[in-house]
XYZ file of C-alpha atoms in Angstrom:
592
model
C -20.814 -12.107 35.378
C -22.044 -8.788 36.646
C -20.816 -5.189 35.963
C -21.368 -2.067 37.381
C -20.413 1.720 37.171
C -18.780 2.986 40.322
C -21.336 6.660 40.822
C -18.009 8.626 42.047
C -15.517 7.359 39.871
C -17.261 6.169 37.093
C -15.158 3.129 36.886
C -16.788 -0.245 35.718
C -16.547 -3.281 38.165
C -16.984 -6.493 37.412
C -18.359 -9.628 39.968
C -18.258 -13.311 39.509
C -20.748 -15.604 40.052
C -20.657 -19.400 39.685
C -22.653 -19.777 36.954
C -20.439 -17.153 35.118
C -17.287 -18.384 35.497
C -18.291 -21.821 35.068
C -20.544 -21.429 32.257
C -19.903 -23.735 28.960
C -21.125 -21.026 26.932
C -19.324 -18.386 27.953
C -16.146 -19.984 27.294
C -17.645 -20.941 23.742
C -18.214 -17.397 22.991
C -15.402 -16.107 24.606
C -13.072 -19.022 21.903
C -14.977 -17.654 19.587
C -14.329 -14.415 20.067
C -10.893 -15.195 19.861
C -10.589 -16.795 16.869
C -12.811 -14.014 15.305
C -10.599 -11.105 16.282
C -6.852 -12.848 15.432
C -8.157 -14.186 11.883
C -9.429 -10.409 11.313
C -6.317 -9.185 12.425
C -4.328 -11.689 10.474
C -6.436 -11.153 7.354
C -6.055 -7.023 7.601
C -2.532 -7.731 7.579
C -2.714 -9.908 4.504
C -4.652 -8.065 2.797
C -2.696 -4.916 3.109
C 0.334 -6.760 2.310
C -1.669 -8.156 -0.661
C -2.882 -4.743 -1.791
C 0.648 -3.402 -1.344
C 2.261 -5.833 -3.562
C -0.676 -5.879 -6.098
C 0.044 -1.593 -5.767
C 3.706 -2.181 -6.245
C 3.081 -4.801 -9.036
C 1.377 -2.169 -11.129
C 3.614 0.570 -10.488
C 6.387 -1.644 -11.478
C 4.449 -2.493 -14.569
C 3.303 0.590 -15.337
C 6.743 1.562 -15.474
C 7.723 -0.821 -17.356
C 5.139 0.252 -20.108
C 6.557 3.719 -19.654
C 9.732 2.885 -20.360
C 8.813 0.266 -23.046
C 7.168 3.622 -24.700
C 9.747 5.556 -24.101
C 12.213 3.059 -26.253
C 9.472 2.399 -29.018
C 9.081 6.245 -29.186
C 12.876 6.720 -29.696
C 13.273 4.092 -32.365
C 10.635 5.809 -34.535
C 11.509 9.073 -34.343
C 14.400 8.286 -35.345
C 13.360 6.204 -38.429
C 11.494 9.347 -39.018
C 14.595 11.733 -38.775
C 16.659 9.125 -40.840
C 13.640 9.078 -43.581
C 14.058 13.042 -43.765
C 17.696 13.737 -43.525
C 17.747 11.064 -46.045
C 15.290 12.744 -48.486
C 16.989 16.608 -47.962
C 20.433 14.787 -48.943
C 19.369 13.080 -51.900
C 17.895 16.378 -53.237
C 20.770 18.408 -52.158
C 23.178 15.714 -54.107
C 20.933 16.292 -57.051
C 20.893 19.936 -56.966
C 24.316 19.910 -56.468
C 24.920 17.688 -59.530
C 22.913 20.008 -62.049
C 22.052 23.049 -63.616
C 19.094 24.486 -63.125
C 19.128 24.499 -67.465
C 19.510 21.115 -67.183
C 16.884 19.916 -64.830
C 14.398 22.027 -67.190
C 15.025 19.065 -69.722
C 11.909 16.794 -68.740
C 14.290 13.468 -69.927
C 16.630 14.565 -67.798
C 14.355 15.157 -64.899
C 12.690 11.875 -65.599
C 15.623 10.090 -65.529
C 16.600 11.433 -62.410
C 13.519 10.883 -60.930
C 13.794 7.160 -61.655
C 17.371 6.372 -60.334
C 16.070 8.847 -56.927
C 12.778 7.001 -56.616
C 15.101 3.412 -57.268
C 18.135 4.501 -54.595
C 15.775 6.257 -52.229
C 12.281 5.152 -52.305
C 8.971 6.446 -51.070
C 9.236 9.581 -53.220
C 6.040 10.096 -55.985
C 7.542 12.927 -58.178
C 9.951 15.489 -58.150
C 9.863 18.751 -59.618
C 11.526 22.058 -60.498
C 10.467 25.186 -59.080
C 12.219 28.643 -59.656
C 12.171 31.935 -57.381
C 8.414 32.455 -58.500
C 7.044 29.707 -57.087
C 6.380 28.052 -61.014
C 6.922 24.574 -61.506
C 8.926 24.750 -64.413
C 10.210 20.833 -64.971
C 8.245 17.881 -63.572
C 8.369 14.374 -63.585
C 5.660 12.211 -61.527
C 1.834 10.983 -61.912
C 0.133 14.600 -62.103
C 0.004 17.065 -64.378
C 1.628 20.163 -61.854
C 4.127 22.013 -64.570
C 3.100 25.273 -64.034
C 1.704 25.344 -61.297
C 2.255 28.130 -59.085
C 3.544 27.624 -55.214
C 4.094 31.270 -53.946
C 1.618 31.112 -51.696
C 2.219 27.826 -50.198
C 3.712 27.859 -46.441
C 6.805 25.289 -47.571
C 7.852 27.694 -50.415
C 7.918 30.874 -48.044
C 9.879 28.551 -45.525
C 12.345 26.914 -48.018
C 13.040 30.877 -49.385
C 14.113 31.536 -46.122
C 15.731 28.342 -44.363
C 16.931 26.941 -47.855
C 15.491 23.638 -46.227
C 12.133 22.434 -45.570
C 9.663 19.416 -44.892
C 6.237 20.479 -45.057
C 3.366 19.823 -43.021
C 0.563 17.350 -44.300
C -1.373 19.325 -47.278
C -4.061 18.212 -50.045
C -2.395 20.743 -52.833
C -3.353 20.519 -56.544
C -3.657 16.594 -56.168
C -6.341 16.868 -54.204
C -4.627 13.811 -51.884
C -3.033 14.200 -48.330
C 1.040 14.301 -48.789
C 3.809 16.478 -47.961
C 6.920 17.643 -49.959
C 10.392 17.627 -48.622
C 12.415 20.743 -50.755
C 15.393 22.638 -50.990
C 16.996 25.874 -52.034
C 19.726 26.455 -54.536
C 21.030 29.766 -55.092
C 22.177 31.285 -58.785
C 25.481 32.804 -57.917
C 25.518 35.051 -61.017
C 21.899 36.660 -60.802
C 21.651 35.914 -56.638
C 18.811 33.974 -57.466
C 17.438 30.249 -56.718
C 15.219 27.463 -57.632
C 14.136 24.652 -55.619
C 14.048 21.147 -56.201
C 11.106 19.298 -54.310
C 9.797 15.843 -53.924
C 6.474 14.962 -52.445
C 6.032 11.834 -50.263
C 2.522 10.161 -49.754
C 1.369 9.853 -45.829
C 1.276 6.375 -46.110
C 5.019 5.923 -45.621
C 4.804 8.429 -42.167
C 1.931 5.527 -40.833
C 4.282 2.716 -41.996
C 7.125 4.573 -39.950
C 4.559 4.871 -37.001
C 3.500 1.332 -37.210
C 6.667 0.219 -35.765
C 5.334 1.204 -32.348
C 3.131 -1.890 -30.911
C -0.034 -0.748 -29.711
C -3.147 -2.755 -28.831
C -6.737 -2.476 -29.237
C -7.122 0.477 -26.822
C -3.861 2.451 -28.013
C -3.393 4.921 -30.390
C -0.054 6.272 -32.055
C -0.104 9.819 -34.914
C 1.765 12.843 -35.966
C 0.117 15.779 -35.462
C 1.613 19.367 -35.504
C 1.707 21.849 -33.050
C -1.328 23.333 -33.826
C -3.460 20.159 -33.511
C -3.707 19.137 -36.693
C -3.445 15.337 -37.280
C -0.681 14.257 -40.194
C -1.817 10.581 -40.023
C -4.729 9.048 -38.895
C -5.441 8.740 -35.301
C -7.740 5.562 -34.035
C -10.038 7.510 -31.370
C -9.118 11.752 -32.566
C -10.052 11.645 -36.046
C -8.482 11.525 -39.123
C -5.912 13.330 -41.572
C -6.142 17.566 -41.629
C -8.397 17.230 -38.726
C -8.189 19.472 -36.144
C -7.576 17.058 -32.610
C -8.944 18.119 -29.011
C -5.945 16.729 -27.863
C -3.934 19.286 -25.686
C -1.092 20.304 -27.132
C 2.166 20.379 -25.340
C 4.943 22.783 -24.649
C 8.115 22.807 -26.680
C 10.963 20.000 -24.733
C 13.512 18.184 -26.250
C 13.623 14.390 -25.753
C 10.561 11.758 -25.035
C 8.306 13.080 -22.665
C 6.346 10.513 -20.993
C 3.589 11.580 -18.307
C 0.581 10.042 -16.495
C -2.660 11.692 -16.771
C -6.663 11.032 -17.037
C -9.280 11.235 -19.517
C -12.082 13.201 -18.742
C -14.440 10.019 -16.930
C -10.790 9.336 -15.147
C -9.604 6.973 -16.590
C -6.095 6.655 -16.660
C -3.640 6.391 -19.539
C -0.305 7.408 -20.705
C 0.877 10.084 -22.556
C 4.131 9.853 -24.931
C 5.293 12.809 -27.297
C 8.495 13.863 -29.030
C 9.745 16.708 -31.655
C 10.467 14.883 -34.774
C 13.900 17.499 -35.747
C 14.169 19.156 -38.872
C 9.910 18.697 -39.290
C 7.000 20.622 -38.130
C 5.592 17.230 -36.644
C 5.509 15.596 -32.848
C 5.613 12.156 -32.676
C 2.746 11.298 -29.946
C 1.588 7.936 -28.243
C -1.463 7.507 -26.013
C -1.259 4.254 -24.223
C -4.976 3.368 -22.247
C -4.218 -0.438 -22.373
C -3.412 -2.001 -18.530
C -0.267 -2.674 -17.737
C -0.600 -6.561 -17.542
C 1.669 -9.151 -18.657
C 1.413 -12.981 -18.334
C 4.137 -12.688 -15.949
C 1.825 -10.197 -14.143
C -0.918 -12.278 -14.059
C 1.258 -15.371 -12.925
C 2.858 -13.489 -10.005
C -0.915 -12.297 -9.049
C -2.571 -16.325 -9.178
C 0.913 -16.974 -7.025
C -0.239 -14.152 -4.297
C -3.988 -15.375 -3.987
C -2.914 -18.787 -3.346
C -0.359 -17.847 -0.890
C -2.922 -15.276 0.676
C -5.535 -18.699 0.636
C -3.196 -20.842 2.133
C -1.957 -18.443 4.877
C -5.137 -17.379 5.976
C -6.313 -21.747 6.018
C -3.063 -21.608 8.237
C -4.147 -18.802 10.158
C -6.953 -20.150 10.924
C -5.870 -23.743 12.245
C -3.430 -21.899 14.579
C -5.854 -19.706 16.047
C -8.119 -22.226 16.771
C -5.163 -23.669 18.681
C -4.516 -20.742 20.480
C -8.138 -19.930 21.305
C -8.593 -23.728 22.667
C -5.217 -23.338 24.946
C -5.939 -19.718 26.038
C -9.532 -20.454 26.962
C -8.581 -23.441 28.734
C -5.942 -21.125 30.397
C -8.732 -18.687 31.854
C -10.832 -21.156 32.632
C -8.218 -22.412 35.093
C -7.623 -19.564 36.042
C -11.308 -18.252 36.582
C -11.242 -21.494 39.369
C -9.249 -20.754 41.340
C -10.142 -17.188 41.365
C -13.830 -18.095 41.922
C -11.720 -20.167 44.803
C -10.246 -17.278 46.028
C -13.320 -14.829 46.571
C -15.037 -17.630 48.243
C -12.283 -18.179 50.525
C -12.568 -14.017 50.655
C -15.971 -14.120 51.358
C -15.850 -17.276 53.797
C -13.073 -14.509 55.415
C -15.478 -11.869 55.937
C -18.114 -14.007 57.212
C -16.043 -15.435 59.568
C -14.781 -11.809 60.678
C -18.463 -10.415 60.830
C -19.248 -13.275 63.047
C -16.679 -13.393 65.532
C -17.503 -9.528 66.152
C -21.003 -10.633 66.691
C -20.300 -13.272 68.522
C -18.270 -10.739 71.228
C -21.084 -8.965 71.514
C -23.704 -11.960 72.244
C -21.592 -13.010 74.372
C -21.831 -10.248 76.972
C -26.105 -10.398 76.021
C -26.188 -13.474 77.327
C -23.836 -13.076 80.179
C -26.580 -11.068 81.430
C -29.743 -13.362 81.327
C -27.350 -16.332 82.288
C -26.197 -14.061 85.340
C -30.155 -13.545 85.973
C -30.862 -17.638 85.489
C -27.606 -18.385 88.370
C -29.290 -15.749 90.463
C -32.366 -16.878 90.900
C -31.453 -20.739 90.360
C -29.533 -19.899 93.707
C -32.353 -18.421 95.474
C -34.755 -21.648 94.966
C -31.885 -23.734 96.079
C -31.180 -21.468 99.197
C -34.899 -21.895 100.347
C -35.030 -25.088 99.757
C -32.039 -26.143 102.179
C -33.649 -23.861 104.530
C -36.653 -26.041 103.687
C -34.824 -28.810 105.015
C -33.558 -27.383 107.695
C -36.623 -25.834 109.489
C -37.934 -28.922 111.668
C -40.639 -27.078 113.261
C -42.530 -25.837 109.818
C -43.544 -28.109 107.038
C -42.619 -27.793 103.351
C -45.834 -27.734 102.591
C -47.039 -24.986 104.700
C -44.169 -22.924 103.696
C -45.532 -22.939 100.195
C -48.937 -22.185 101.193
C -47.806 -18.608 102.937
C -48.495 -15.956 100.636
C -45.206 -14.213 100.790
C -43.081 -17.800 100.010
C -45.182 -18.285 96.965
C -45.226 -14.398 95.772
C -40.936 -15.238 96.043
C -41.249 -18.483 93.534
C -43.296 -17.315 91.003
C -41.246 -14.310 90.597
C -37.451 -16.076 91.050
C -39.729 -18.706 88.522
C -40.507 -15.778 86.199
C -37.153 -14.221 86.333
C -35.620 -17.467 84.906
C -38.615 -17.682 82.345
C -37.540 -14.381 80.996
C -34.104 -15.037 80.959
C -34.105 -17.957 79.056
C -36.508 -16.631 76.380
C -34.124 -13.520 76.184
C -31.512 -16.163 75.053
C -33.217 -17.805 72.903
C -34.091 -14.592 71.069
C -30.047 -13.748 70.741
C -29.265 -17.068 69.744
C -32.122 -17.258 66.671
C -30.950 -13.114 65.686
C -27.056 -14.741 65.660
C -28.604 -17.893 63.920
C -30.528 -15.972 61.265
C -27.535 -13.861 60.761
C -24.762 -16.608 60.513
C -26.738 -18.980 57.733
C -24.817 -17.550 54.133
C -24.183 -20.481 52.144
C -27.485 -20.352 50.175
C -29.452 -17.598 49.468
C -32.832 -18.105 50.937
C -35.308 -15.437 49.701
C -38.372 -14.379 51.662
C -40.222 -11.470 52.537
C -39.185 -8.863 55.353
C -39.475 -5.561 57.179
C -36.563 -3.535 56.441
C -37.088 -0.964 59.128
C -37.700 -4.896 61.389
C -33.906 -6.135 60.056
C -32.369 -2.599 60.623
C -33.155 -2.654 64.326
C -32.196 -6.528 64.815
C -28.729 -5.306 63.498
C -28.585 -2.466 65.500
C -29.059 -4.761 68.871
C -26.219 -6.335 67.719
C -24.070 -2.918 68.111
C -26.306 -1.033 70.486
C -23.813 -1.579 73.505
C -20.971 -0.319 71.918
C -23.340 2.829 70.525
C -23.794 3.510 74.154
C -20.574 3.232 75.080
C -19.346 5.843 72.883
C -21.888 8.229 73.752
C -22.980 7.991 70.078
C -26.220 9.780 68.908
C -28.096 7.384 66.516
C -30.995 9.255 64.810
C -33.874 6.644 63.202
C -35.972 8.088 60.271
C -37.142 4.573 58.811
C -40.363 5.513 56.832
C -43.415 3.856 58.694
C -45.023 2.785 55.508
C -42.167 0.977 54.148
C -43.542 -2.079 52.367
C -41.983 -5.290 52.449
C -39.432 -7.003 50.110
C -38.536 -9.666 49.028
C -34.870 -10.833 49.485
C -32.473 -12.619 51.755
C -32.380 -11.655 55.110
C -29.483 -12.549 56.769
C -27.228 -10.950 53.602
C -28.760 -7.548 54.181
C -28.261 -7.565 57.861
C -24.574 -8.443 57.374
C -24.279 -5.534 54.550
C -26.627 -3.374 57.687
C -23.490 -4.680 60.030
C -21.039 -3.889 58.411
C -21.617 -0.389 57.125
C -23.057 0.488 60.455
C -20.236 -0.650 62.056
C -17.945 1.256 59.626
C -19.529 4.389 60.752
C -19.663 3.720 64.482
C -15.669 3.418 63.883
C -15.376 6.887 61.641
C -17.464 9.212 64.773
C -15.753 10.220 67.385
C -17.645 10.008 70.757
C -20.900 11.841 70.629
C -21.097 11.746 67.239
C -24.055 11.377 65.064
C -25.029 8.163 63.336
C -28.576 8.753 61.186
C -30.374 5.492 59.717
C -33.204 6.182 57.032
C -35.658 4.451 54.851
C -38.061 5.131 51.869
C -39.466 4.267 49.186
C -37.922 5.736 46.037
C -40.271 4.315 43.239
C -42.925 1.501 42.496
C -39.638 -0.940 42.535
C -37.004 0.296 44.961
C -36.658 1.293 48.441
C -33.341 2.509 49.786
C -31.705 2.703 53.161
C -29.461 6.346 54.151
C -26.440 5.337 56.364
C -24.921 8.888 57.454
C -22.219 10.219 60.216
C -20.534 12.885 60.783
C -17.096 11.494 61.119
C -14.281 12.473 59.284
C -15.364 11.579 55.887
C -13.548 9.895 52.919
C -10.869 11.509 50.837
C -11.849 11.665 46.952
C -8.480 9.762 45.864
C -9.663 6.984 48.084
C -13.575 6.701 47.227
C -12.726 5.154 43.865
C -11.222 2.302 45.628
C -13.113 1.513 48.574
C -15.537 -1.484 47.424
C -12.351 -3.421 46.154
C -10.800 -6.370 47.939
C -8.463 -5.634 51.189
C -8.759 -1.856 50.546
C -8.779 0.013 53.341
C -8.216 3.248 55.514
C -8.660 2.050 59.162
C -5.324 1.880 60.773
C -2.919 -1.411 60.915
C -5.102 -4.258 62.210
C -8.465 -2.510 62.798
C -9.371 -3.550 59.496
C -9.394 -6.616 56.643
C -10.742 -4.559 53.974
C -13.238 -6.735 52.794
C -16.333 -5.721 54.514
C -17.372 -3.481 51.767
C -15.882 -5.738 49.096
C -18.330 -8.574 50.602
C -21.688 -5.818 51.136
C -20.615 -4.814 47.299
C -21.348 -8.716 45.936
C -23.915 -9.149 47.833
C -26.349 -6.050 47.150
C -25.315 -6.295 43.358
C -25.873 -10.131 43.500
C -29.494 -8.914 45.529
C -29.922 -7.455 42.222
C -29.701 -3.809 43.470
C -26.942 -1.373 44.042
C -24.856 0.534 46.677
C -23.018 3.745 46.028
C -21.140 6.337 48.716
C -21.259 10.545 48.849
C -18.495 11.748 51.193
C -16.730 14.575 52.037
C -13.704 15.510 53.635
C -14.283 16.513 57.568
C -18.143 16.519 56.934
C -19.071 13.285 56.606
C -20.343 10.511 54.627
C -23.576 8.589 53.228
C -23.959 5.098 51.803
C -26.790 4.779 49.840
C -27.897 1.270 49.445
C -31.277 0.683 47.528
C -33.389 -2.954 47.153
C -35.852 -3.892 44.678
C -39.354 -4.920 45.855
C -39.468 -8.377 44.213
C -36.128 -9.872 44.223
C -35.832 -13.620 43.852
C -33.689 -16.488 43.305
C -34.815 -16.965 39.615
C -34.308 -13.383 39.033
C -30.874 -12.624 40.280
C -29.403 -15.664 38.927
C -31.151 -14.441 35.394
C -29.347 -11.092 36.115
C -26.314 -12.979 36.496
């Protein structure tokens, strides 16, 4: 198969040679091809299908562990809030129970201390502090009566709120804990004392644990400020000061998306724990993966396996019945254009053959002529009693009158024999038979083909062939019918004594290219772009088959050169046909 780019339209046209359309391989590659491009168009598809439901499979999951947070969050902040309202109203029943005289009795306190620590739990002592901050009664494992508060944060924020669970704090102990007190006022002297207990950090990570977090998670209290109440697995540990950012103040479990700083993904879970200067907060880096996960994935590769397997034996179906399909149909269209071609032949030789017919009318006119004469003196011959034969053709003038009615029919003869071998040369197409030849020499055999009709018409016909044109190599009679039928194209386009100019040269080391011009009415742009295809043409109703271009198209390109047309509108036009030097039979059917 050959292609080309149209020069004026830029188009790309494609011709058909046997060994093209009839080529094995080609139809090999061309299945091939097939199969290639569906199964990558069938496994794009799958795989965005795949991707999508692999996306949509962790988004779903990933929701799932958001909302799986979400719930674990709840529960333990409010275990937390129960552990603290729980604490404030055991020590408001207490203070509410006794005098402040009587919790300054250290049995008393004791005692207390035991049946709260039994009822309640968790608690490690409980003390008695009045309006200075002094620990006046205590019962627990340290040695705090005494000790003085006032300048603790919890005691300024119990003076004021009556309530109050403290942040994480070391304190005299010298251990991290913090102290849940509150505020009873002295109605007579409008003064107070507080009753605290003091609750060891443990119990807020046992509260915490209740959260299920794997290897890569980590769950803490830490206060607004940054400050870590428990211990955190990857932001240090208790009193420490976290890089974590803090967020702003919102009611409810707040869960977000967001990256670490090498982007990696995680999730982010906080909540205000009420009545406490803590936030609950979660940080989830574990993938969202489930064995259900991972069972819907293994069921998605095998159906993506199996589908493209399936894919791939259909296509190969479809590729064997499509390619069987054009090959049919390359057949009969290979049929087709030589039927086409067989057309145009035909055509191009019939107009020839008009015109050696009225050649040879001539000579044969001569041949009758002078045929006629002999016999005429020959029955005179017969005639004429009193003169011998003999002597007849011993006078001078009798024999000057046979050897030129002799010659005559000589020349005749010879003159037909020349038209017969230039319609001869010209009619054999089947095979391409390559051998060297004047181009200027073919040129003016076609041009005795036409040059009645030239003079007929009054037609000017201007030769500039280039006298040191060197031979090529190529066939013959296909260039004089591509000569024929452009010539004869532009002997239709002129109007009487218009201008036909034939040229030659050499254009490089390889080519050499032939000028057709005239001055006829030229070629209108919307129509150039169609003029080498099949039964295309602007000659009016039955002047025309539209093929003699379409034919002088196959063959230059199949000649291994080209053929391309300037025109203009009312000015005329040019076909510019050019050769190679050394074309041959091996080398156009490589091209092909």
């Amino acid at each position: 198969m050959k292609h080309t780019r149209d020069v004026e339209s830029g188009r790309l046209l494609t011709f058909l040679t046997p060994s093209s359309i009839t080529g094995p391989s080609r139809y090999v590659r061309l299945k091939v091809t097939i199969v290639i491009l569906l199964v990558t168009i069938s496994i794009v598809f799958l795989l965005i299908v795949f991707f999508v439901s692999h996306f949509w499979l962790q988004r779903f999951l990933n929701e799932e562990t958001q909302n799986q947070t979400r719930w674990q969050m709840e529960t333990t902040k409010n275990s937390i809030e129960f552990f603290i309202n729980l604490k404030i109203s055991a020590l408001r029943f207490l203070a509410s129970g006794y005098q402040f005289e009587q919790l300054l009795d250290q049995k008393v306190l004791y005692y207390l201390f035991s049946d709260f620590k039994k009822d309640f739990g968790d608690a490690v002592d409980l003390g008695v502090i009045d309006s200075m901050g002094i620990m006046r009664s205590y019962a627990g494992p340290y040695n705090l009566k005494d000790k003085n508060y006032s300048d603790q944060d919890w005691f300024k924020q119990v003076e004021v709120q009556d309530v109050c669970v403290s942040e994480v704090f070391m304190g005299y102990r010298g251990t991290p804990h913090f102290a849940v007190a509150v505020k009873t006022t002295i109605p007579e002297t409008n003064g107070f004392w507080i009753l605290r207990a003091t609750v060891e950090i443990k119990t807020l990570q046992w509260l915490i644990s209740t959260i299920n977090l794997k290897v890569n998670d980590d769950a803490f209290i830490i206060t607004p400020k940054g400050v870590l109440q428990t211990p955190s697995r990857f932001h240090g540990d208790v009193l420490k000061i976290s890089d974590i950012k803090m967020p702003y103040l919102q009611h409810g479990i707040n869960v977000s998306e967001q990256e670490l700083p090498d982007g990696t993904p995680f999730i982010y879970a906080y909540t205000y724990i009420k009545d406490s200067p803590w936030i609950l907060a979660a940080i989830i880096r574990s993938k969202a993966e489930t064995s259900a996960a991972k069972s819907f994935l293994n069921q998605l590769i095998t159906i993506f396996i199996v589908s493209i397997l399936v894919i791939i034996v259909i296509t190969l179906k479809m590729a064997h019945s499509m390619v069987n399909w054009i090959r049919e149909a390359d057949e009969k269209s290979q049929e087709a254009l030589s039927e086409i071609e067989h057309s145009g032949k035909l055509a191009s030789i019939g107009r020839l053959a008009a015109g050696v017919a009225h050649e040879i009318n001539n000579p044969l006119s001569i041949i009758g002529q002078r045929a006629g004469l002999i016999k005429d003196i020959l029955e005179m011959s017969e005639e004429g009693k009193s003169h011998d034969f003999a002597a007849m053709i011993d006078d001078m003038k009798t024999r000057e009158k046979f050897i030129s009615l002799t010659n005559g029919i000589v020349d005749a003869v010879n003159r037909c024999r020349t038209i017969t071998h230039r319609l001869l040369g010209f009619a054999r197409r089947m095979d391409a038979t390559y051998e060297l030849i004047d181009l200027n020499e073919t040129i003016l055999e076609v041009l005795s083909f036409l040059d009645k009709e030239i003079l007929f018409r009054d037609i000017k016909l201007v030769r500039n062939l280039a006298s040191d044109l060197p031979q090529i190599k190529t066939d013959k009679g296909q260039v004089q019918q591509v000569f024929l039928n452009i010539i004869n194209n532009a002997v239709d386009a002129v109007a009487r004594e218009g201008v036909i100019e034939l040229s030659s040269e050499q254009k490089d080391a390889q080519t050499v290219a032939v000028y057709i011009s005239d001055n006829g009415k030229g070629i209108p742009k919307a129509h150039i772009k169609h003029i080498f295809e099949p039964f295309y043409t602007t000659k009016e109703k039955d002047k025309g088959t539209g093929l003699g271009l379409f034919i002088s198209y196959g063959i230059i390109k199949k000649l291994g050169g080209s053929i391309r047309v300037n025109s203009e509108t009312e000015k005329g036009t040019t076909f510019v046909i050019e050769l190679p030097l050394h074309s041959n039979e091996e080398g156009s059917n490589a091209a092909d």
